[in-house]
mmCIF file of C-alpha atoms in Angstrom:
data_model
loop_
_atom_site.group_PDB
_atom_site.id
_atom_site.type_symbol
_atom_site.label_atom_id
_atom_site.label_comp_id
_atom_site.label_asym_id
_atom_site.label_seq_id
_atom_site.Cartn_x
_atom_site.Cartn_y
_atom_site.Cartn_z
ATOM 1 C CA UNK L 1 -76.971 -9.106 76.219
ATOM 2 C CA UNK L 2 -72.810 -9.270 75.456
ATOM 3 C CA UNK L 3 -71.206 -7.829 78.877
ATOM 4 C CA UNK L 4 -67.308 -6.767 78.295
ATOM 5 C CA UNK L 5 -65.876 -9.737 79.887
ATOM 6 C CA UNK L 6 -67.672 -11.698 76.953
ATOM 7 C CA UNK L 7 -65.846 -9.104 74.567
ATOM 8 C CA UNK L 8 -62.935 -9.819 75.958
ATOM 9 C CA UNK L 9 -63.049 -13.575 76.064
ATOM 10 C CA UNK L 10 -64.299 -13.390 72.531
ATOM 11 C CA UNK L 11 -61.378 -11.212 71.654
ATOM 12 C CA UNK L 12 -58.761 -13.426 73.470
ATOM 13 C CA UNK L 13 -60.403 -16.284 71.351
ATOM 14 C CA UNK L 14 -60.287 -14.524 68.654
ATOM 15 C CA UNK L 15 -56.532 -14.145 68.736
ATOM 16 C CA UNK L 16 -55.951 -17.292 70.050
ATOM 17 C CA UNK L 17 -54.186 -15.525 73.163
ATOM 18 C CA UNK L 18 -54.602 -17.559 76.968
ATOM 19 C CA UNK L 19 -53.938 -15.268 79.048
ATOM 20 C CA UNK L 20 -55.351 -11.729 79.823
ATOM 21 C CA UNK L 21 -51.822 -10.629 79.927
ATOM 22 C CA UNK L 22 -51.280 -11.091 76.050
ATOM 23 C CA UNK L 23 -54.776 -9.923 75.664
ATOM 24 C CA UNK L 24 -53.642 -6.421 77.498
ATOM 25 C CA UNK L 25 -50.574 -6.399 75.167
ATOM 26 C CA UNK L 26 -52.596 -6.755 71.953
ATOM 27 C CA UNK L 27 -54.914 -3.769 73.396
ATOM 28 C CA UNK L 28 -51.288 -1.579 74.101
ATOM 29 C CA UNK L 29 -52.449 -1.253 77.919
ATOM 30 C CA UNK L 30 -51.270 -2.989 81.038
ATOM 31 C CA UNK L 31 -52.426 -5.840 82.147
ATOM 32 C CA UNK L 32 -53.864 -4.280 85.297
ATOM 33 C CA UNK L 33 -55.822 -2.105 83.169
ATOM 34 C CA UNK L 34 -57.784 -5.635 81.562
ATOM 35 C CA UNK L 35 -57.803 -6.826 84.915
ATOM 36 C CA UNK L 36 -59.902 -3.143 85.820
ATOM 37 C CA UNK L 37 -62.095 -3.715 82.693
ATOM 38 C CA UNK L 38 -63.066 -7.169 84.012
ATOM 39 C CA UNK L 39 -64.099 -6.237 87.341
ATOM 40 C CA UNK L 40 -65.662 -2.600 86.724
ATOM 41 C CA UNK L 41 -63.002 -0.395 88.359
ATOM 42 C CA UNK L 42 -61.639 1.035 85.100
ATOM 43 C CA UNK L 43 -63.752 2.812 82.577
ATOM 44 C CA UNK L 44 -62.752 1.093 78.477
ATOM 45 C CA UNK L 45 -61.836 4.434 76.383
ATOM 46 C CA UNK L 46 -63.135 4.248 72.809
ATOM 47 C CA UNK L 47 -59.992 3.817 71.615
ATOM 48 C CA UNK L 48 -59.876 0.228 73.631
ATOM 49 C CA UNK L 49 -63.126 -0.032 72.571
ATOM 50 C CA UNK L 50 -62.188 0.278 68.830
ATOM 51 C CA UNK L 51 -59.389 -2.281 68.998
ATOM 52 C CA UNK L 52 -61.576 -4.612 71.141
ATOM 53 C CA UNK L 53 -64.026 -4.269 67.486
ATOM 54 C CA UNK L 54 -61.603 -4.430 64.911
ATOM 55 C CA UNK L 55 -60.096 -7.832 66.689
ATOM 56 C CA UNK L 56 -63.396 -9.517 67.163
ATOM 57 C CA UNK L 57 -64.864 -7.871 63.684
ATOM 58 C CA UNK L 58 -67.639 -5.880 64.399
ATOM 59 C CA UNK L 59 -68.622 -2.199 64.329
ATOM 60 C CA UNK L 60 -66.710 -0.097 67.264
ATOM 61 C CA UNK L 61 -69.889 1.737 68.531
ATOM 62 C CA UNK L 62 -71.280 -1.828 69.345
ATOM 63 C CA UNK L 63 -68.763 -2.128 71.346
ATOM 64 C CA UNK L 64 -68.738 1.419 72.929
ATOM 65 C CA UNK L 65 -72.636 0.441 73.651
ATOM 66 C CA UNK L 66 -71.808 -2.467 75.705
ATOM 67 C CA UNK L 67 -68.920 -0.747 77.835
ATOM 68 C CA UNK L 68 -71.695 1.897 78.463
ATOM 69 C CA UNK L 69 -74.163 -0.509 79.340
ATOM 70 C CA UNK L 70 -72.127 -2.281 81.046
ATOM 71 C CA UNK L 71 -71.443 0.374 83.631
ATOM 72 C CA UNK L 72 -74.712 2.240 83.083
ATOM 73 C CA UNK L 73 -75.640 3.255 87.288
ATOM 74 C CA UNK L 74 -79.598 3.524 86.781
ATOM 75 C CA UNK L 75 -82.079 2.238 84.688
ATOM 76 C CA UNK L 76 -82.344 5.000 82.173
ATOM 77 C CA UNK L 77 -78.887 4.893 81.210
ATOM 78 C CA UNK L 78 -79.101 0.992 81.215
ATOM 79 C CA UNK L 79 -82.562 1.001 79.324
ATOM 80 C CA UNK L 80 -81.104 3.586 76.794
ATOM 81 C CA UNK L 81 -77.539 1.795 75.838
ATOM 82 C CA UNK L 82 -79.971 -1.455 75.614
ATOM 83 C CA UNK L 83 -82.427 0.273 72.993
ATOM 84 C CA UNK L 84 -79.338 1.947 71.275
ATOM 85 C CA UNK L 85 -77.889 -1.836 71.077
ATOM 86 C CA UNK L 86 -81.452 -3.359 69.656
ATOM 87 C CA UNK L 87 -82.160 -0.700 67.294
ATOM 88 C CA UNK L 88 -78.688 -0.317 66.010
ATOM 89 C CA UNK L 89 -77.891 -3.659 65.404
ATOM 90 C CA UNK L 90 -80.931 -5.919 65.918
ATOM 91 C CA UNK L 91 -82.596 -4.844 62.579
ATOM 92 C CA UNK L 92 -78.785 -5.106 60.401
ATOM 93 C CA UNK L 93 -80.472 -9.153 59.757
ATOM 94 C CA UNK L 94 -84.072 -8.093 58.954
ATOM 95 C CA UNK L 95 -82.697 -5.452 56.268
ATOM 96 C CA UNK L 96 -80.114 -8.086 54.858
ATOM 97 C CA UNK L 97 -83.098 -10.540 54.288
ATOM 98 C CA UNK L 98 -84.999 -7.882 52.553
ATOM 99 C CA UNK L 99 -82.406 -7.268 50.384
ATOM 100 C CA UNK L 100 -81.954 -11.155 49.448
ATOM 101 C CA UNK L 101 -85.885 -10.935 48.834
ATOM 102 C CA UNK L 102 -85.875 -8.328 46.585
ATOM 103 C CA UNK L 103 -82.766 -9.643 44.993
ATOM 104 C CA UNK L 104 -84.329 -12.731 44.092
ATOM 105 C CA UNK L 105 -87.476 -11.082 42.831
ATOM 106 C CA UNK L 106 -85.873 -8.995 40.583
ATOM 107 C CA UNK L 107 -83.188 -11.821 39.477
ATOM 108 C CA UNK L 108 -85.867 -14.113 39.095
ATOM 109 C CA UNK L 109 -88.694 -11.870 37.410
ATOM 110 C CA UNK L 110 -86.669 -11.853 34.446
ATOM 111 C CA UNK L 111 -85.204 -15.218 34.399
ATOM 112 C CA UNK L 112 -86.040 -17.398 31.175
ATOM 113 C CA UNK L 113 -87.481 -14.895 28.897
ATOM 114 C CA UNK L 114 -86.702 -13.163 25.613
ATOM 115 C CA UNK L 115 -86.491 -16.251 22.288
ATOM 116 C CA UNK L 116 -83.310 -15.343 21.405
ATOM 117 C CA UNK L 117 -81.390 -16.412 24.743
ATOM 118 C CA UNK L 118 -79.008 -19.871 25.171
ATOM 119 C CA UNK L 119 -79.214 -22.041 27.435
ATOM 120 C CA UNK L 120 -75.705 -21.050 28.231
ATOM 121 C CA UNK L 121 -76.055 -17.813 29.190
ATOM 122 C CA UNK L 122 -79.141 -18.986 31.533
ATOM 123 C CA UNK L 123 -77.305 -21.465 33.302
ATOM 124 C CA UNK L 124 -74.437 -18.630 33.989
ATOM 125 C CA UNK L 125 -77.235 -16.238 35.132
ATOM 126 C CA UNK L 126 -78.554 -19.264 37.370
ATOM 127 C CA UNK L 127 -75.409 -19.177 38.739
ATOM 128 C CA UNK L 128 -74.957 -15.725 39.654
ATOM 129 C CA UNK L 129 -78.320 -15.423 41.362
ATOM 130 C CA UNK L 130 -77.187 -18.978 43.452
ATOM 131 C CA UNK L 131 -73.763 -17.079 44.550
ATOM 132 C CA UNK L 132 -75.470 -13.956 45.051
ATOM 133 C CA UNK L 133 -78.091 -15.796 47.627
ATOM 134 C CA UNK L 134 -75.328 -18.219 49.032
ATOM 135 C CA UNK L 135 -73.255 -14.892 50.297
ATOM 136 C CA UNK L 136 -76.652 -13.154 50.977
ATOM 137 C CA UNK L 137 -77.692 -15.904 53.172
ATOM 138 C CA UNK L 138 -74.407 -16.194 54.914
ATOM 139 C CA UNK L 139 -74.316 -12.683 55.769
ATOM 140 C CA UNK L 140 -77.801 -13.099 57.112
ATOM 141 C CA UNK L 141 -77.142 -16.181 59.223
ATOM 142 C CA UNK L 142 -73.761 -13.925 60.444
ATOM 143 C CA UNK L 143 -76.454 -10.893 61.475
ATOM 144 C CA UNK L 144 -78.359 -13.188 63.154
ATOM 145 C CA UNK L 145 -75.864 -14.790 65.153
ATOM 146 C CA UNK L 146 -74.120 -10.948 65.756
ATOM 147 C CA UNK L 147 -77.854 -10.136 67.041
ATOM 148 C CA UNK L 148 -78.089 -12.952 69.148
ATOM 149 C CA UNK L 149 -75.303 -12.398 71.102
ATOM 150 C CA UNK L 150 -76.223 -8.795 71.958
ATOM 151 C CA UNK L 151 -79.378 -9.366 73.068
#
């Protein structure tokens, strides 16, 4: 599971920034309020929280789930910012393969028929379905990863 100082390595990466100093400046805080993040004695609003998102490209409440969790102070709270993490965005590359599935059936069910079609207008619509399942396959992979790193 992502804790914030991974979020905010990843976003200081993301940036190419070196320093939590220029990291704080990109957020519009001080840098002894990223210095607070990192060691628990200041709270991330959701506003940080959003800008934290947006600069490492993923959805805010993600985010806002692993501040939460991150300073969750029993088990429940913990247990229920974990399940909110896994259910939210653990399943996000299961329903992107089902849709690549179910693209392909459909693309491919009618692929080749009717006497009157070219073989130029079948290699086109071979194409199509090959860019359709190169970005659906990317996105996938990108879920996956995004999943990975939560859990």
């Amino acid at each position: 599971m992502k804790t914030i100082n991974e979020v905010l390595d990843e976003a200081k990466k993301a940036r190419g920034l070196d320093t939590d100093y220029k990291l704080a400046k990109t957020l519009s805080v001080t840098p002894n309020y990223v210095v607070g993040f990192r060691d628990k004695t200041r709270a991330i609003d959701n506003l940080t929280a959003c800008r934290l998102a947006d600069i490492i490209g993923c959805d805010p409440m993600q985010v806002i789930a692993i501040v939460e969790l991150d300073r969750a102070k029993n088990d429940e709270k913990a247990g229920f910012w974990r399940n909110f993490l896994n259910q939210r965005f653990g399943k996000s590359a299961a329903s992107v393969a089902l849709v690549l599935c179910l693209t392909m059936t459909a693309a491919l069910s009618g692929f080749g028929e009717g006497s009157g079609s070219n073989l130029t207008a079948k290699v086109a619509s071979a194409a199509e379905v090959v860019l359709a399942l190169l970005v659906l396959t990317y996105l996938t992979l990108h879920n996956i990863q995004m999943c990975c790193q939560i859990v």
